[in-house]
Structures are given as C-alpha cells and as structure tokens.
Coordinates of C-alpha atoms in Angstrom, one line a residue:
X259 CA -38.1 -58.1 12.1
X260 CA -36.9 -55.5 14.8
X261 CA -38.5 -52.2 15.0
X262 CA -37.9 -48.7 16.4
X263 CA -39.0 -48.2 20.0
X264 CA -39.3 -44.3 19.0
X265 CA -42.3 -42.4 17.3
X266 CA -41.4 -41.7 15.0
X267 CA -38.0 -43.7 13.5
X268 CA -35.3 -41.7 11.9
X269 CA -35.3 -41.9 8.9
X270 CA -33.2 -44.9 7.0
X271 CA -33.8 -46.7 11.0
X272 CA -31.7 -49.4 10.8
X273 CA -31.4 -50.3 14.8
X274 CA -31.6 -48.6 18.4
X275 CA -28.6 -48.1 20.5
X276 CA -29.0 -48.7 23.9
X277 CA -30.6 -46.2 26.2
X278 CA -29.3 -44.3 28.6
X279 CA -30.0 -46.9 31.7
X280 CA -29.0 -49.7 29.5
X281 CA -25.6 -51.7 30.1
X282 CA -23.5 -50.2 27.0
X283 CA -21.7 -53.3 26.0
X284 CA -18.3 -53.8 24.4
X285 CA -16.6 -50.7 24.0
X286 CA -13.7 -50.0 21.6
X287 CA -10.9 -47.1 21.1
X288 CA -11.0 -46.4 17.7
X289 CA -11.8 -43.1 15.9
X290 CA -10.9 -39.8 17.2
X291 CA -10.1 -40.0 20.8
X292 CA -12.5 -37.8 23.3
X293 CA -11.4 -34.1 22.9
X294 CA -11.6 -34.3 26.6
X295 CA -12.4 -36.3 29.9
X296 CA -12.5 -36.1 33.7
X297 CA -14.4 -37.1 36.3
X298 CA -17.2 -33.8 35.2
X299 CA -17.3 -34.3 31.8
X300 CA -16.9 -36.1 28.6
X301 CA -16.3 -34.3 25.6
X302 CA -16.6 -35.9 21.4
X303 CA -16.0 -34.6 18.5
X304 CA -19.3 -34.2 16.2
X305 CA -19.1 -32.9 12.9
X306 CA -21.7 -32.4 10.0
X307 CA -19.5 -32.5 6.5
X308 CA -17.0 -35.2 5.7
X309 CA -14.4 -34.1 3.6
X310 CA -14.2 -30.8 3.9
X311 CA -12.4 -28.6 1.3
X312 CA -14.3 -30.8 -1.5
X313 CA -17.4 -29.0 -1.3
X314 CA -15.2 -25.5 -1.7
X315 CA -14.1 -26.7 -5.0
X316 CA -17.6 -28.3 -5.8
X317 CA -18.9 -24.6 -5.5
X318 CA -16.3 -22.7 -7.3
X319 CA -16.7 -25.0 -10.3
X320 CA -20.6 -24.3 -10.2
X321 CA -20.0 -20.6 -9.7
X322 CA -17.1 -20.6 -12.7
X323 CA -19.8 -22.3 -15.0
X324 CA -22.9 -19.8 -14.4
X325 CA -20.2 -17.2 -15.0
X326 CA -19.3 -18.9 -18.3
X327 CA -22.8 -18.9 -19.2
X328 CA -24.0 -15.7 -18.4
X329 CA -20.7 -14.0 -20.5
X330 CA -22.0 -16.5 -23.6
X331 CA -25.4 -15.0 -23.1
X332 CA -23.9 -11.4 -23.0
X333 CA -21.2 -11.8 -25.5
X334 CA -24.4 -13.1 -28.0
X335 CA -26.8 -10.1 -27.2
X336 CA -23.7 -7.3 -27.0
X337 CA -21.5 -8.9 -30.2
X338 CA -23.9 -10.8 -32.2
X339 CA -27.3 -8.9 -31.7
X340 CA -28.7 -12.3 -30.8
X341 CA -30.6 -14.2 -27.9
X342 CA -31.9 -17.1 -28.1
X343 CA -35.6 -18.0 -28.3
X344 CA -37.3 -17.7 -25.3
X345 CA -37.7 -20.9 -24.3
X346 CA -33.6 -21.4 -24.2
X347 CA -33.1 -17.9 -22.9
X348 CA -35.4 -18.9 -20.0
X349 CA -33.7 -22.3 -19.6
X350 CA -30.3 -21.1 -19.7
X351 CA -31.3 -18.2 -16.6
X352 CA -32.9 -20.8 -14.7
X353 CA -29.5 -23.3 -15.2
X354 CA -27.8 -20.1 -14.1
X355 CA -29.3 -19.4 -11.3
X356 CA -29.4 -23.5 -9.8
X357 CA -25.4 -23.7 -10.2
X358 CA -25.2 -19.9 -8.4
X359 CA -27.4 -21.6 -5.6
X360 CA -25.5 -24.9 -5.4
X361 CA -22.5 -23.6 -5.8
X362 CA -22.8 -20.5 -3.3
X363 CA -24.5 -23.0 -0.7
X364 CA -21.4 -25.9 -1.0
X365 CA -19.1 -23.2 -0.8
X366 CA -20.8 -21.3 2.2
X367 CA -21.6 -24.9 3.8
X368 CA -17.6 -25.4 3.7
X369 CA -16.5 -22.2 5.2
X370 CA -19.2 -21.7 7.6
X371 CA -19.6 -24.9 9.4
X372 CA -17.2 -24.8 12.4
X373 CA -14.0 -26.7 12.7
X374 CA -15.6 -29.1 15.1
X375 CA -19.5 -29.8 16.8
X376 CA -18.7 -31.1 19.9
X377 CA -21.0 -32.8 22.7
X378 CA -20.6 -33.0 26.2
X379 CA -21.9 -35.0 28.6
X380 CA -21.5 -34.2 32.5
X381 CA -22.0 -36.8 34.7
X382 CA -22.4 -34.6 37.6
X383 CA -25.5 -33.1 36.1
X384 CA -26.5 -35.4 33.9
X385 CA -27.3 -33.3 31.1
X386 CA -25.9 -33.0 27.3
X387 CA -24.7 -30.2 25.9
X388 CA -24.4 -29.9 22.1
X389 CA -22.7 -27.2 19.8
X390 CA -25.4 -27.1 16.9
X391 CA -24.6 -25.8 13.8
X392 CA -27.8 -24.7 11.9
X393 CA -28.1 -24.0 7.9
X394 CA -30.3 -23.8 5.0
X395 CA -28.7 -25.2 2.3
X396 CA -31.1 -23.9 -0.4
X397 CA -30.4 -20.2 0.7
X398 CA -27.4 -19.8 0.9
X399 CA -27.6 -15.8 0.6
X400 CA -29.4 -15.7 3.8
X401 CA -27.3 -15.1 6.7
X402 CA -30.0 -15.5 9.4
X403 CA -30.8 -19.4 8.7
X404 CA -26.9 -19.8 8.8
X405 CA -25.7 -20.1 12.9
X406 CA -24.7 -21.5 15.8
X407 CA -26.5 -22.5 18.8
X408 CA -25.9 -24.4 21.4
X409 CA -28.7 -26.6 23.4
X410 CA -29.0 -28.5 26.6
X411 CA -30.8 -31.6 27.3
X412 CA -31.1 -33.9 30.1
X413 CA -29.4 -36.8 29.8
X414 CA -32.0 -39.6 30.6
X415 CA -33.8 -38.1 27.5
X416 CA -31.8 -38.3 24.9
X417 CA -32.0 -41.9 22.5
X418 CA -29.8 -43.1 19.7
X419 CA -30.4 -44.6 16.4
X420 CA -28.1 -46.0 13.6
X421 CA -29.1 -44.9 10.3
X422 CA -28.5 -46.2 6.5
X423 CA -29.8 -44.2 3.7
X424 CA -29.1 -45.3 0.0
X425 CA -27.6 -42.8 -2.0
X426 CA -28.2 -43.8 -5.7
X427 CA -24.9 -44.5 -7.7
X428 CA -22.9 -44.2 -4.4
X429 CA -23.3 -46.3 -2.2
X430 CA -25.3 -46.8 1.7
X431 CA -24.6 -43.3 3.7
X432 CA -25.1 -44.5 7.4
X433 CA -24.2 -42.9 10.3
X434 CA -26.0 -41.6 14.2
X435 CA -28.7 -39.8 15.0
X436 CA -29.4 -38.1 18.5
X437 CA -33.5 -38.4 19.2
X438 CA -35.1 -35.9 22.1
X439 CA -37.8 -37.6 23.4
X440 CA -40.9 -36.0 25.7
X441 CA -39.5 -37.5 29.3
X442 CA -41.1 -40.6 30.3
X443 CA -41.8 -41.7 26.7
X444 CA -40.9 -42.7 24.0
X445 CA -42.1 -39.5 21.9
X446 CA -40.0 -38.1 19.7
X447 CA -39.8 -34.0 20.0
X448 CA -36.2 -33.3 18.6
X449 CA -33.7 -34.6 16.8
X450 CA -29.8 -33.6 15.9
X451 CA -27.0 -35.3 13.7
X452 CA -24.2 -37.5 15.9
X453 CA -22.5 -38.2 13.3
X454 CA -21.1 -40.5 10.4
X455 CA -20.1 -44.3 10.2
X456 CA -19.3 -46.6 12.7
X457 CA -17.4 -44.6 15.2
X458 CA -20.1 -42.4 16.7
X459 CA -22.1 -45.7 17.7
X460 CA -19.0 -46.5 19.6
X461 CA -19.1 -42.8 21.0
X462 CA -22.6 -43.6 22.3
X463 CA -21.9 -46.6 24.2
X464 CA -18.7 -44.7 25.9
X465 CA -21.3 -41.8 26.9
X466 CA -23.0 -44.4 28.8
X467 CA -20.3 -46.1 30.4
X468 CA -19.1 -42.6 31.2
X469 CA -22.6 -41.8 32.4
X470 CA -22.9 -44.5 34.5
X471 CA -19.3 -45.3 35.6
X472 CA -16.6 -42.3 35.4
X473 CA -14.0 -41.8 32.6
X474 CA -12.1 -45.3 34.3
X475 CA -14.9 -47.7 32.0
X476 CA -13.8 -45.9 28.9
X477 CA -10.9 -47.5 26.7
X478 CA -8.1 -45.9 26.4
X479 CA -6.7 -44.2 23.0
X480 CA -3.4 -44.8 21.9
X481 CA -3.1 -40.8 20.8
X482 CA -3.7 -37.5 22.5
X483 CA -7.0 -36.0 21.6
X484 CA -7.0 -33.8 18.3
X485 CA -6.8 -29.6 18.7
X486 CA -9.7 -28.8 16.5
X487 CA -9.1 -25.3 17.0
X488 CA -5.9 -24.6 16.3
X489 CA -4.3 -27.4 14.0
X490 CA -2.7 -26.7 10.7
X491 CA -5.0 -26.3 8.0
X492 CA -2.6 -26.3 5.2
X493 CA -4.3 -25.4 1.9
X494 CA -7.3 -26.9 2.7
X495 CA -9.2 -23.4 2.3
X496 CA -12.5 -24.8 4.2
X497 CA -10.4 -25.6 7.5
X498 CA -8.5 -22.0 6.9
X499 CA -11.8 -19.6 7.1
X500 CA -14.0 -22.3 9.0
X501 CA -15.2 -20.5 12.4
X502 CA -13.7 -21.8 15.6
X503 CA -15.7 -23.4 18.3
X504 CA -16.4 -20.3 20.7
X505 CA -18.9 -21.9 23.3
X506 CA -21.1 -19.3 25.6
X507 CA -18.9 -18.4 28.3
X508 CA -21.9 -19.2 30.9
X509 CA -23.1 -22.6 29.3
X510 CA -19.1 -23.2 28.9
X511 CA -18.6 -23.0 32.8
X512 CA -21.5 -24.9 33.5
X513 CA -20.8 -28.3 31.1
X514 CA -17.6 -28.3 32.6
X515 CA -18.0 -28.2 36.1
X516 CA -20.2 -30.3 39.1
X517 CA -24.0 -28.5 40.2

C-alpha cells in the first residue's frame, strides 16, 4: 500500500503528484485553458465553490425560514398571549439562530468569494504566486475573517496531493491540495486548496512542464482562455456581486515579469 511522502498527509490522501524536479508525465488539454502563458509566467484558474449561485439560494431559503419562525413566535406571544414552554421556546431560538448562521454564511460565501483564485507560476523566478481567498464559514457576521490575500512561495517548495473525502449520501468529493513544505524536507508548514476533480491534477503536471521546459511542452487548448473578470453573469446573482480579482499592483508586476 502506497503512502504519503509528506508529514503530515492531507486529509482523504489518496496519492502524491509528482514534485517539482520530477518528469510530469502525460499531459492533457482539457478543463479550462490557462488564463494566461508566456515565456514569464503561467497563469490557472483556482476556484474554491463549485456551483456558484446555488449556495445564494441555499441561504435565502434558510434566512426566509428563521423569518417564518420568529413571526410564528411573535404572532403567538402578540395575538394569542402564548409561548411555548421553555424547553420549545429555547429550541425554536436556537433553530433560529443555526439557519440565520447557515444561511447568512452560504449567502456571504457566494457573493464574497472572487470570480476567480488564480495561481501563477514564473519560471524566471521560480516562485508561485497565489490569490487566497480567506473565510470563516461559521461567522459569517465577521468581516475581518472574510478577505483576500495573496502569498508567495518558492517554487521548489511547494508539493501536491490528490484528495477523496466521502461525503455521506453524496457521493466521493476529490479534488488537489497545494502542501508548503519547510525547504529541504518533507515537513509540512502550509497548505492551500488547488482545486476540484480531475483537472487541477492535470494543471499540476503542466506547472512542471512549464517549470522545467517553457509554455512550448504544454498542450494546446482548442479555446481562448476564459475572461473571469468581465464575462456575463446573467442572473446568476453570485457571479453579479462576486469581487473581481484586483491583484497588488507591486506583487502583480513582479509575477509577471523576469528578476
């Protein structure tokens, strides 16, 4: 049985990609193409939440039911004269106040997040930049564990590893994780999401090729990349108020351009 070569494993470890130095194997163009390359850089999409929009109306339904339970509450104690013992009464404020927290933090999850996480990797450097997208699901109400901030590592540190996680009456979540390990080991100090599926493994193994070769040894998309930014949202009312990606303008020159 194959094990991790990281202390400690991700969580739901199911393999290691291959490091940094490592040949990258078969590559493939499928997913979304890079949202940029050149002879400097190499730039993926990365995004936390599939689906967006669902989680908007995921909220709104938990909001609309606390509301419908609190005006039951008031509409007994006002009309009626009545509440109900205190064991219910208690119940029913603590039922109202988990669906305001879920709801407000799938809603605020939805809007917040920006419309893309992207990674870079410059060769020139060899260092990895990452837009990070920070939250707190369970507080949703607090706007200082809800932000964005972009970090830089150095390329021969970084590790990847494919995840699968059962979800109970769903079905296996999988996906990639980024690892930070201390140089020279295999010590985990950091870790950040890649992202979901199959596609970001594939993502990985292009970064090394990249890495190692120039944007010639990556496959070639049959579709321009995708304008995060400033596509169409339609109704989808998470993509509408969702922040754009607004990277530090120093950090921005710097992960695009040679030492």
């Amino acid at each position: 049985m194959s094990r991790s070569k990281l202390d400690p494993p991700c969580v739901g470890w199911e393999r290691d990609l291959p490091a940094p130095n490592d040949s990258p194997g078969v590559l493939e163009a499928f997913g979304d193409p890079p949202n940029h390359r050149n002879e400097i850089y190499l730039e993926f999409p990365r995004a936390s939440f599939m689906w967006r929009g669902i989680w908007v109306i995921g909220g709104l339904v938990c909001v609309a039911a606390s509301a419908s339970l609190a005006g039951l509450l008031t509409y007994m104690y006002i009309s009626r004269n009545y509440f109900p013992p205190a064991g219910i009464g208690l119940t029913a404020l603590a039922t109202i106040a988990v669906l305001v927290c879920i709801g407000g933090g799938s809603i605020r999850q939805d809007i917040s997040c920006p419309l893309d996480e992207p990674i870079r990797f410059n060769r020139l450097r060899r260092k990895v930049y990452v837009y990070r997208f920070h939250y707190r699901w369970g507080r949703p109400f607090n706007s200082a564990l809800w932000y964005v901030k972009p970090e830089v590592y150095d390329w021969d540190d970084l590790r990847a590893e494919v995840y699968q996680i059962y979800v109970p009456t769903v079905a296996y979540n999988s996906g990639v994780n980024i690892a930070v390990v201390k140089p020279g080991t295999n010590q985990v100090i950091d870790r950040f999401f890649f992202g979901h599926g199959l596609v970001p493994a594939n993502y990985w193994k292009m970064a090394i090729a990249f890495m190692q070769s120039g944007p010639d040894a990556l496959p070639k998309f049959d579709r321009p990349p995708r304008d995060w930014n400033n596509e169409d949202p339609g109704i989808n009312l998470a993509r509408r108020f969702a922040p754009k990606v607004k990277w530090p303008e120093a950090m921005d020159v710097e992960s695009r351009t040679a030492p």
